[in-house]
XYZ file of N, CA and C in Angstrom:
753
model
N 156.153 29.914 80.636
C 155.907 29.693 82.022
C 154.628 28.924 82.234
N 154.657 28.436 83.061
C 153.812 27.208 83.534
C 152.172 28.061 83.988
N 151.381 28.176 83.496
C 149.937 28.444 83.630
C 149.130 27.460 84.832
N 149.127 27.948 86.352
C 148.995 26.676 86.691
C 147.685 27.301 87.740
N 146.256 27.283 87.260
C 145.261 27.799 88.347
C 145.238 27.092 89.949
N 145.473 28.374 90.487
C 145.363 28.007 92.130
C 146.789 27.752 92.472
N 147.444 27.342 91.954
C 148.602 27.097 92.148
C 149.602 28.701 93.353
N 150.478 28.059 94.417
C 150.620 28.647 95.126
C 152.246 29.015 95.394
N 152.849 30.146 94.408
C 153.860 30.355 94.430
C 155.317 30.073 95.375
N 155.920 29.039 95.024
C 157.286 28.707 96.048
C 156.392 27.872 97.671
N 155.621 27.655 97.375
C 155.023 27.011 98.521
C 156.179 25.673 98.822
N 156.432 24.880 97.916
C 157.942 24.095 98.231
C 159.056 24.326 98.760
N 159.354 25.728 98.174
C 160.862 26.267 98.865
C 160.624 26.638 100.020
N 159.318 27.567 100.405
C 159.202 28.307 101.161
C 159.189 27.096 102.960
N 158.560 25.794 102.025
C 158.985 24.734 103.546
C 160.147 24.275 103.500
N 160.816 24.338 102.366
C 162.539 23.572 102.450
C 163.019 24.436 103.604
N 163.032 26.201 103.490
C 164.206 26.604 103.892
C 163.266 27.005 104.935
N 162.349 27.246 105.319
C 161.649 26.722 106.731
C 162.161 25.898 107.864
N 162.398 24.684 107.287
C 162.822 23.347 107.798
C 164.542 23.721 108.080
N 165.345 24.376 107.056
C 166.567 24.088 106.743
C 167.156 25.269 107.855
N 165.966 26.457 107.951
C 165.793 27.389 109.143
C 165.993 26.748 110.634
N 165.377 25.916 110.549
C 164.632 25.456 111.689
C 165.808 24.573 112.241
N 166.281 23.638 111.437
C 167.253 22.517 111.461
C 168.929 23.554 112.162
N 169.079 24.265 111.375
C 169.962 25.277 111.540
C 170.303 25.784 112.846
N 169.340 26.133 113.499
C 168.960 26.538 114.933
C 169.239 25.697 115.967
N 169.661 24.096 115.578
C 170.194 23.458 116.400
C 171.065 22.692 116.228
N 172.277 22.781 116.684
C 173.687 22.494 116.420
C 173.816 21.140 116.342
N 172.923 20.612 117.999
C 173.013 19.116 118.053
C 171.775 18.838 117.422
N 171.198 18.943 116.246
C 170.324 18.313 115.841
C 168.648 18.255 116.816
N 167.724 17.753 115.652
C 166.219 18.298 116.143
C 165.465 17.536 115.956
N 164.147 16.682 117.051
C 163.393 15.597 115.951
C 162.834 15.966 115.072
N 161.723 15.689 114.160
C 161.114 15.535 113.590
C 160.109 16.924 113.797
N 159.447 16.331 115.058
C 158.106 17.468 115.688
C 158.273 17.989 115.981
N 159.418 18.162 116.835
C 159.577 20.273 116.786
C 160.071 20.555 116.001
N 160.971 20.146 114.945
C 161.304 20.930 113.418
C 160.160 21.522 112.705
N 158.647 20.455 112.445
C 157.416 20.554 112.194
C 156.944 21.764 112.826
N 156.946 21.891 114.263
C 156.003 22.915 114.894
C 156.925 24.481 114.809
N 158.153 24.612 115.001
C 158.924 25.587 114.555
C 158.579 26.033 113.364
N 158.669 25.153 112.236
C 158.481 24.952 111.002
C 157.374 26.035 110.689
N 156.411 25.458 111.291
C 154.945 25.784 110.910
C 154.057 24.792 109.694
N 154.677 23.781 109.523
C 154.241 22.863 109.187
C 153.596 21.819 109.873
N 152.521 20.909 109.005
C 152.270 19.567 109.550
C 153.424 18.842 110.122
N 153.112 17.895 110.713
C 153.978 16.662 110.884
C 154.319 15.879 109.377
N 153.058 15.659 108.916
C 153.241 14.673 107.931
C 154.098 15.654 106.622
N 153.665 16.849 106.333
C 153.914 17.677 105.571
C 156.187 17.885 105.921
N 156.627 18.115 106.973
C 157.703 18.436 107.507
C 158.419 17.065 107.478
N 157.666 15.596 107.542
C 158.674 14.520 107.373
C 158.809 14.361 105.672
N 157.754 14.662 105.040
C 157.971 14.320 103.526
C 159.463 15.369 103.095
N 159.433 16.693 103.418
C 159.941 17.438 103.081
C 161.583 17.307 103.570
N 161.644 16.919 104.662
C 162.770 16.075 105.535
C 163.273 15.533 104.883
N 162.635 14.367 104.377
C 163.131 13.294 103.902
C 163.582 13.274 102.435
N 163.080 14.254 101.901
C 163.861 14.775 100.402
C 165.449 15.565 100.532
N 165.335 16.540 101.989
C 166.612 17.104 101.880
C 167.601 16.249 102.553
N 167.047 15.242 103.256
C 167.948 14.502 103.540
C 168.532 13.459 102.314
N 167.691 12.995 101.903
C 167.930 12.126 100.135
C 168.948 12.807 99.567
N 169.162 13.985 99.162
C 169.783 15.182 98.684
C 171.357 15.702 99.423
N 171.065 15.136 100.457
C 172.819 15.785 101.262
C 172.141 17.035 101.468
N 171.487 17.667 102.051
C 171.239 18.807 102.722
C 171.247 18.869 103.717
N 170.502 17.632 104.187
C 170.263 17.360 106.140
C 170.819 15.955 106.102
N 171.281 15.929 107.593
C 171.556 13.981 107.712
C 171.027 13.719 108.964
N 170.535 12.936 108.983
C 169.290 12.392 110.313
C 170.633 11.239 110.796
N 170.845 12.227 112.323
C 171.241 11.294 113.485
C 170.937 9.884 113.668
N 171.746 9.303 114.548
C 171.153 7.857 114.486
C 170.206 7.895 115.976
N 169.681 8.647 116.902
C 169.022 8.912 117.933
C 167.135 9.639 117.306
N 167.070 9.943 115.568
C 166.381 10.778 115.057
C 165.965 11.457 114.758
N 166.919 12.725 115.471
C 166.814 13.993 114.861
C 168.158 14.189 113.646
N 167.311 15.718 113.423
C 168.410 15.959 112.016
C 169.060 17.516 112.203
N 170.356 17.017 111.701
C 170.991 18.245 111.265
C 171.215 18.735 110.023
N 172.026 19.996 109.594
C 172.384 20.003 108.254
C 173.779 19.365 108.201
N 173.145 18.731 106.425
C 174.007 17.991 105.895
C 175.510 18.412 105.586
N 176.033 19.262 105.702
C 176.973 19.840 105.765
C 177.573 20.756 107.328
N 177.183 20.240 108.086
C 177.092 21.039 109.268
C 176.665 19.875 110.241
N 177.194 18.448 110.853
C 177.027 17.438 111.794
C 177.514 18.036 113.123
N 177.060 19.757 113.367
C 176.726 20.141 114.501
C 178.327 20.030 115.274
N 179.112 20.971 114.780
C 180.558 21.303 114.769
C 180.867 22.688 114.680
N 179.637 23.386 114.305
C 180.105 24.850 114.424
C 179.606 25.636 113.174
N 179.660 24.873 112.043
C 178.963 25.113 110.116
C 180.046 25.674 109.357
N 179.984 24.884 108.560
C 180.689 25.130 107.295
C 180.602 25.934 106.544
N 181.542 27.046 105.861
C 181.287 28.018 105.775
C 181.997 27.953 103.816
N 182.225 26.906 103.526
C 182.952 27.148 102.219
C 181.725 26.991 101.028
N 182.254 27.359 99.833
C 181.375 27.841 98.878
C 180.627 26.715 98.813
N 181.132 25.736 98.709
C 179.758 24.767 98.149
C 178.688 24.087 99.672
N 179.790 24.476 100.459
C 178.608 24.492 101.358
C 177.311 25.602 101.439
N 177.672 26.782 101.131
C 176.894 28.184 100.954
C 176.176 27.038 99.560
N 176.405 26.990 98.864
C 175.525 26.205 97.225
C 175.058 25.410 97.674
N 174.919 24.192 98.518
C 174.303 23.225 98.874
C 173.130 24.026 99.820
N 173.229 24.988 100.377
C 172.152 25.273 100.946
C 171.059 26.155 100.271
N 171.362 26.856 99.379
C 170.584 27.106 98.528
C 169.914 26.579 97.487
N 170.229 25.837 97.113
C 170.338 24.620 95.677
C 168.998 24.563 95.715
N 168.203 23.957 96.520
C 166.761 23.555 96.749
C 165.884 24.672 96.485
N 166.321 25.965 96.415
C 165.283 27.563 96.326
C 165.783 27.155 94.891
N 166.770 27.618 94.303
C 166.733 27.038 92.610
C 166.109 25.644 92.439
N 165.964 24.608 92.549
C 165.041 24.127 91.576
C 163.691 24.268 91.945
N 163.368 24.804 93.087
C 162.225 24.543 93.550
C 162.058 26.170 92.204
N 162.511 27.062 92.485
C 161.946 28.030 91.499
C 161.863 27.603 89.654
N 162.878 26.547 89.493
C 163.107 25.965 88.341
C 161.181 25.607 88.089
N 161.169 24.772 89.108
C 160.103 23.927 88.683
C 158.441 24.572 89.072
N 158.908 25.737 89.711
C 157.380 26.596 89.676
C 157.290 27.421 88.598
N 158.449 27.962 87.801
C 158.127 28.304 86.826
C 158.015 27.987 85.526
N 158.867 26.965 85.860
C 159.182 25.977 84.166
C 160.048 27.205 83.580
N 161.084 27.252 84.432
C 162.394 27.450 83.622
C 163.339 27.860 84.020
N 164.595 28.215 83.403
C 166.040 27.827 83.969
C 165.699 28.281 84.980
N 167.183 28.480 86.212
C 167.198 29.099 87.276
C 168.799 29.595 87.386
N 169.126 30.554 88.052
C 170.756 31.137 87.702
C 170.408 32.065 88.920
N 172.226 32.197 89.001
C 172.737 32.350 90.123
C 173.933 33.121 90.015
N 173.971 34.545 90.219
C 175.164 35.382 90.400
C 176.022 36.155 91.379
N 177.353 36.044 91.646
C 177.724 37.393 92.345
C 178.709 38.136 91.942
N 178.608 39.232 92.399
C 179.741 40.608 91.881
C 180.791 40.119 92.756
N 181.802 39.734 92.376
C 183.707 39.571 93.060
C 184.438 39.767 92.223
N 185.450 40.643 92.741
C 186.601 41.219 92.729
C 186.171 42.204 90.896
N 185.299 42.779 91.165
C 184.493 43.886 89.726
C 184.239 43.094 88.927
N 183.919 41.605 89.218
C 183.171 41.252 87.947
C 181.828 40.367 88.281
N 180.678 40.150 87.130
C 179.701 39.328 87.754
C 180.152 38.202 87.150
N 179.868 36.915 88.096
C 180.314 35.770 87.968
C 178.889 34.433 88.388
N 179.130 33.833 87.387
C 177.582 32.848 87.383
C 178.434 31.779 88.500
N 177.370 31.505 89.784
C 177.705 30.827 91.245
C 177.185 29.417 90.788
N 175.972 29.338 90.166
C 175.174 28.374 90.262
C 173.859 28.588 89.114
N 173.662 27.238 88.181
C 172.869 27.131 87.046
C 171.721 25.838 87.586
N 170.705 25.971 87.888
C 170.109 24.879 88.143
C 168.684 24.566 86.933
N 169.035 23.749 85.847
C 167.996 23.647 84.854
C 167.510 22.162 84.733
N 166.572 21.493 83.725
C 166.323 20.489 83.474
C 166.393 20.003 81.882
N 165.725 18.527 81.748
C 165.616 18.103 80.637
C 164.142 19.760 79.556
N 163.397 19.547 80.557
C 162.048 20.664 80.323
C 162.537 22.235 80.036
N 163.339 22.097 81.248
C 163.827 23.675 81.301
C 165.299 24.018 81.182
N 165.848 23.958 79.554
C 167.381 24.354 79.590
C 168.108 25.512 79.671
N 169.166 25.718 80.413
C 169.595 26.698 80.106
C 169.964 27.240 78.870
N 169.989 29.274 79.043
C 170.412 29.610 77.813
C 171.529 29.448 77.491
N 171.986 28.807 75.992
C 173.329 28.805 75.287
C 174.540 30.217 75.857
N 175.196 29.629 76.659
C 176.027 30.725 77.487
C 176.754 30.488 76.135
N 177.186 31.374 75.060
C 177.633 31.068 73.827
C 178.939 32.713 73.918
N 178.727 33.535 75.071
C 179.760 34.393 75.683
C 179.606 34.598 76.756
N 180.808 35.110 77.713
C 180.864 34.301 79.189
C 180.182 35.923 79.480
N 179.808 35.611 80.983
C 179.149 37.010 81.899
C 180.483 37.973 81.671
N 181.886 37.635 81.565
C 182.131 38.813 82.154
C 181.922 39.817 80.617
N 181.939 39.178 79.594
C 181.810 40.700 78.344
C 180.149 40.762 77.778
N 179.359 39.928 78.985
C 178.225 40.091 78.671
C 177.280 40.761 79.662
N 177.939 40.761 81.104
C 176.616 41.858 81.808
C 175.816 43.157 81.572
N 175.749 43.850 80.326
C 175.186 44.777 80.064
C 174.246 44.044 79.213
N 173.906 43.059 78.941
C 172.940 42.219 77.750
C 172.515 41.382 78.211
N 172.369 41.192 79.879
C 171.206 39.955 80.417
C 170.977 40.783 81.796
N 169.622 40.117 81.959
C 169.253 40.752 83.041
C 169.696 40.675 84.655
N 170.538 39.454 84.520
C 171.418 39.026 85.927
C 172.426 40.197 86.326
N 173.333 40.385 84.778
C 174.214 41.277 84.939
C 173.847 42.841 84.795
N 172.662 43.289 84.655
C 171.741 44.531 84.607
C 171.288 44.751 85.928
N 170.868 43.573 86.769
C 170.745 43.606 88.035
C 171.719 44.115 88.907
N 172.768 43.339 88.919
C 173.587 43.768 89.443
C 174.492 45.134 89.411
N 173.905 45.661 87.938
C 174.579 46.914 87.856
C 173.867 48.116 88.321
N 172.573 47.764 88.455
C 171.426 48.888 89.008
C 171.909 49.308 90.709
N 172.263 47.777 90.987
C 172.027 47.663 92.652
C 173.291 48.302 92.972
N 174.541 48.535 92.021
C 175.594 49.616 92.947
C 176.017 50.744 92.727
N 176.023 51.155 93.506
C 176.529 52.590 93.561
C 176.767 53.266 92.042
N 176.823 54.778 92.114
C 177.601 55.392 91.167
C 179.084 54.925 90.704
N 179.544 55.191 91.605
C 180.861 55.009 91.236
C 181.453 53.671 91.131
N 180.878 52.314 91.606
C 181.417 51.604 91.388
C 180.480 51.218 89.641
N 179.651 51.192 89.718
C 178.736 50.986 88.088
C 179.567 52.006 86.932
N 179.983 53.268 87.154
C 180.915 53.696 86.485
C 182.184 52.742 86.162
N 182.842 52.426 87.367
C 184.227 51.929 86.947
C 183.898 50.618 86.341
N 182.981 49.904 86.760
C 182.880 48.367 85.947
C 182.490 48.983 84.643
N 181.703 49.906 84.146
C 181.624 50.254 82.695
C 182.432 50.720 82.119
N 183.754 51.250 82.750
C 184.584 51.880 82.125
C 185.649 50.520 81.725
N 185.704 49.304 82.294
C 186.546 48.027 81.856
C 185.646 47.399 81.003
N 184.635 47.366 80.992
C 183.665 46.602 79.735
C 183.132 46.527 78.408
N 183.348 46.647 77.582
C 182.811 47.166 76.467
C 181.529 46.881 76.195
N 180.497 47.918 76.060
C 179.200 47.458 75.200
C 178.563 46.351 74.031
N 179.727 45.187 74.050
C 179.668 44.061 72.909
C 178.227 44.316 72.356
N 178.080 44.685 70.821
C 176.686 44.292 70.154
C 176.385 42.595 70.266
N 175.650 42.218 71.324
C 175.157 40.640 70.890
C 174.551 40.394 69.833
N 173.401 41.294 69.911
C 171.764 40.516 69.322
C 171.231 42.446 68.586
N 170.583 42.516 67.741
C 170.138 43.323 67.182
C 169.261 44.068 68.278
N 168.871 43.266 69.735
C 168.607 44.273 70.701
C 169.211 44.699 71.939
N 170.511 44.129 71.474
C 171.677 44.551 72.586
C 171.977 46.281 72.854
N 171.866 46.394 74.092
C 171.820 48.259 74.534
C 173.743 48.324 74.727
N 174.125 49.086 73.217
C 175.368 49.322 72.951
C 175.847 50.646 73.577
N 174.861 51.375 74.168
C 175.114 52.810 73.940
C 175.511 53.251 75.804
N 176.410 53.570 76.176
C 176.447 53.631 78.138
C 175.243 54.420 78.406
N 174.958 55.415 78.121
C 173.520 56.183 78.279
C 172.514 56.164 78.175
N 172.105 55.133 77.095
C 170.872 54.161 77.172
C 170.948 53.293 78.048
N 172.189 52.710 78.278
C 172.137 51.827 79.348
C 171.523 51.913 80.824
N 172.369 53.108 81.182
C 171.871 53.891 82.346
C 170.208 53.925 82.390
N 170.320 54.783 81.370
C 168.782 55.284 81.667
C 167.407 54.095 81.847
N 167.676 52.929 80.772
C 167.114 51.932 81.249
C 167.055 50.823 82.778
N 168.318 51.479 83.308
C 168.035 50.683 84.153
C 167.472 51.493 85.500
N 167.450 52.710 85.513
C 166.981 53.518 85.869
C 165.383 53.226 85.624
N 165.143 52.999 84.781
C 163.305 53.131 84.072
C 162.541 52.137 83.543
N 163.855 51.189 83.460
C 162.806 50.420 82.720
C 161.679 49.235 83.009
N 162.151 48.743 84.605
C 160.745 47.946 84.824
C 161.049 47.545 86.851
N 159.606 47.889 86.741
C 159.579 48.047 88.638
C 160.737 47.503 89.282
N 160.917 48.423 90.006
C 162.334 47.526 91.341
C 161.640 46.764 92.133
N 162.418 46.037 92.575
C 163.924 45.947 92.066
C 163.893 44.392 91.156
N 163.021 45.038 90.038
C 163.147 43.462 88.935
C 163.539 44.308 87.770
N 164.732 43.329 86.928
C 165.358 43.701 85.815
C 164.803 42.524 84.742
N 164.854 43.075 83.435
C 164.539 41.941 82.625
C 165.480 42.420 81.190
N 165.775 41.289 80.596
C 166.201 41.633 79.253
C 165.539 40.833 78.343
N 165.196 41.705 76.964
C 164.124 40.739 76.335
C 165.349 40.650 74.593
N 165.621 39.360 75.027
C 166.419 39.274 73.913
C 167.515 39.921 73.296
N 168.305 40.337 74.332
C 169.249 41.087 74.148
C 170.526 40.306 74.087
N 170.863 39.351 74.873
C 171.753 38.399 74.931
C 171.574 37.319 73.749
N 170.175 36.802 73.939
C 170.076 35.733 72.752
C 168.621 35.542 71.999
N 168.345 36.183 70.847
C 167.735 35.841 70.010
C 166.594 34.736 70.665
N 165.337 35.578 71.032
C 164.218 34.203 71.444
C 164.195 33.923 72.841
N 165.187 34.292 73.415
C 165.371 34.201 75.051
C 165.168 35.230 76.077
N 163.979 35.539 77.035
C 163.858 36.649 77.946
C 164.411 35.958 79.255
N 165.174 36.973 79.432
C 165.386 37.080 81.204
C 164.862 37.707 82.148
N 164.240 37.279 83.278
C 164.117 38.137 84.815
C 164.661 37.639 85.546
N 165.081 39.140 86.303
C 166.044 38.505 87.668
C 165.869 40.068 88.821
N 166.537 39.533 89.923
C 166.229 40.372 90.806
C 167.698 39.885 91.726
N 168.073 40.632 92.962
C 169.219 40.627 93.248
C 168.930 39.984 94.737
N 170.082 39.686 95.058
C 170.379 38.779 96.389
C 171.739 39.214 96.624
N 171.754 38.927 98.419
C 173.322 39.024 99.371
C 173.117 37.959 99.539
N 174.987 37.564 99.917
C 175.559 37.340 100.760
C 176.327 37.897 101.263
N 176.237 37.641 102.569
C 176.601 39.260 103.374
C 176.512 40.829 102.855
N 177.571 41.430 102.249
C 178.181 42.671 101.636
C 178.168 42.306 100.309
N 178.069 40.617 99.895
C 178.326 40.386 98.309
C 177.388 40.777 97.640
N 176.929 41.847 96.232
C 175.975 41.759 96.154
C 175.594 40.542 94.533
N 174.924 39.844 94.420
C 174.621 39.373 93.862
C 173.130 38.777 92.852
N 173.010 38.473 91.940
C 171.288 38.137 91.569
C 170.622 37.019 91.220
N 169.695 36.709 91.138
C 168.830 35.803 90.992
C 167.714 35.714 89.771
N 167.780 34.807 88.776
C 167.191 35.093 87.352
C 166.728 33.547 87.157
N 166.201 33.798 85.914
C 164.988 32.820 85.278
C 164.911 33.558 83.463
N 165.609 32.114 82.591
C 165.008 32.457 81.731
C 163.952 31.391 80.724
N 163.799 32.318 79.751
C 162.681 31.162 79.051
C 162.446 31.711 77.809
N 162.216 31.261 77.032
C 161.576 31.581 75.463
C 161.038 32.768 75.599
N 161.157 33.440 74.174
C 160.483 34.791 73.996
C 158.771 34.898 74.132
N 158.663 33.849 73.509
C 156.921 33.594 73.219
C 156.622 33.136 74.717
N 156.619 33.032 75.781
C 156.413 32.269 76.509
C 156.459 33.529 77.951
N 156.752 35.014 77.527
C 156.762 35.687 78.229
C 155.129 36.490 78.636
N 154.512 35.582 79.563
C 153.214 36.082 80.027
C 153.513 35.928 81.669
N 152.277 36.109 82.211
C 151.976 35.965 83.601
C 153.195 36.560 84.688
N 153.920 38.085 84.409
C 154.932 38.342 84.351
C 154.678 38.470 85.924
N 153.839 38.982 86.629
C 153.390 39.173 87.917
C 153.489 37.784 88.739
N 153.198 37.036 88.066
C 153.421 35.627 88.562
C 154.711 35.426 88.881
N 156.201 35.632 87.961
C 157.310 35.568 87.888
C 158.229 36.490 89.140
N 157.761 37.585 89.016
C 158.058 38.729 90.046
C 157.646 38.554 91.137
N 156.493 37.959 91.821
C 156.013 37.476 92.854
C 156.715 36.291 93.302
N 157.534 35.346 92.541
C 158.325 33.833 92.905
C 159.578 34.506 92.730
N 160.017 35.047 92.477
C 161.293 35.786 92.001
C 161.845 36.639 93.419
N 161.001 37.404 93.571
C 161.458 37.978 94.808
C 160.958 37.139 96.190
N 160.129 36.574 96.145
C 160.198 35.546 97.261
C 161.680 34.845 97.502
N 161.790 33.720 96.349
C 162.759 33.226 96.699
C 164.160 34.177 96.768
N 164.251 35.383 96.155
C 165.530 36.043 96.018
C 165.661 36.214 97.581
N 164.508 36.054 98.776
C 164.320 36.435 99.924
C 164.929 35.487 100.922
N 164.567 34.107 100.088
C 164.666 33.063 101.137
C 165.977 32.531 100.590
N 166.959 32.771 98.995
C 168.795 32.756 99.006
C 169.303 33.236 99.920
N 168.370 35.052 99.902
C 169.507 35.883 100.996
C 169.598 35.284 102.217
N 168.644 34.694 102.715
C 168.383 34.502 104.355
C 168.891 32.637 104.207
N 169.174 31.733 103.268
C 169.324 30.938 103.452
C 171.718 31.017 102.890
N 171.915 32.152 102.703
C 173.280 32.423 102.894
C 173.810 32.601 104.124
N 172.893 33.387 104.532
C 173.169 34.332 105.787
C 173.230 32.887 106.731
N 172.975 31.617 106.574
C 172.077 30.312 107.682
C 173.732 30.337 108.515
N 173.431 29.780 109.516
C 175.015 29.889 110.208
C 176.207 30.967 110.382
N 175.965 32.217 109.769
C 176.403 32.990 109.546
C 176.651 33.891 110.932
């Protein structure tokens, strides 16, 4: 993870979905300066930022000069999956690139966890998905997340279709260790797995809705490279804050 003094956690995302807030709020579109003053941004600060999500297909600037979202030309909003992904997209890389590393994206449907969205780089690759989530959520921390966050009885029945696959020599094979770790093993609501899935690779993640869906939000990165963990947990649940509320947008 990126060692970066002074540096000011999700301060990028936190104006994307500001703006994407703000933009949202008006069907027929918004100029510039009151997007800014809603915003709580500069002027100059709110057109730079504009003008990236518009570059991007997020927002599309009217031909009069205000903007709407890019998926939403002020018709009512689009409600299909990749419209829900296009509006989030920008909290993943923006978290990609405050932490220097991957960024991932899950939700629990129809009893299984299912990866929504992977946003990585040349710098920051994702981990070798080398077995899929569904015989692997007990061995990464996306799918540990998600198993903390439900209920008894439904965390029972998804364990009772899953098998404990041994991945990695620190894969938790056992249902009762399982439990109990996720029960104990590191502040809520942040889950981590340290090399359990893959040899050299730690995960953190923390969970996110849409609507009733419950779903999570993770970051991984090299084993050696696991410091400044407070740093991670502090951008982690921010943005897990500003997915939920940037699902919910039009909603």
């Amino acid at each position: 993870m990126g060692d970066r003094a002074g540096h000011a956690p999700m301060n990028s995302v936190q104006q994307a979905f500001r703006l994407l807030e703000a933009v949202a709020a008006h069907e027929r579109g918004a100029p510039a300066e009151r997007l800014a003053r809603e915003a709580g941004l500069s002027l100059d600060a709110a057109l730079r930022v504009l003008g990236a999500l518009t570059k991007d297909g997020y927002l599309r600037r009217l031909e009069g000069g205000g903007f709407v979202l890019g998926d939403n030309p002020g018709a009512g909003g689009d409600h299909s999956a990749q419209a829900l992904m296009n509006r989030i997209r920008p909290a993943l890389a923006s978290l990609r690139d405050d932490l220097s590393a991957a960024a991932y994206l899950t939700f629990y449907e129809e009893g299984e966890i299912r990866i929504a969205e992977i946003v990585d780089g040349p710098q920051t690759p994702k981990v070798d998905l080398w077995v899929g989530f569904k015989d692997a959520g007990h061995a990464t921390a996306l799918g540990k997340c998600v198993l903390r966050e439900l209920d008894d009885d439904a965390r029972a029945e998804y364990l009772s279709r899953h098998t404990l696959a041994d991945l990695t020599p620190r894969t938790i094979t056992h249902r009762e260790e399982l439990l109990r770790q996720l029960e104990s093993s590191f502040p809520a609501p942040v889950v981590m797995d340290r090399e359990e899935y893959d040899l050299g690779t730690v995960c953190i993640a923390v969970p996110v809705y849409n609507g009733t869906t419950l779903g999570s939000l993770g970051v991984s990165f090299r084993a050696d490279r696991m410091y400044r963990t407070s740093q991670v947990r502090e951008s982690l649940l921010s943005s897990a804050d500003r997915v939920t509320r940037g699902l919910s947008l039009g909603g």
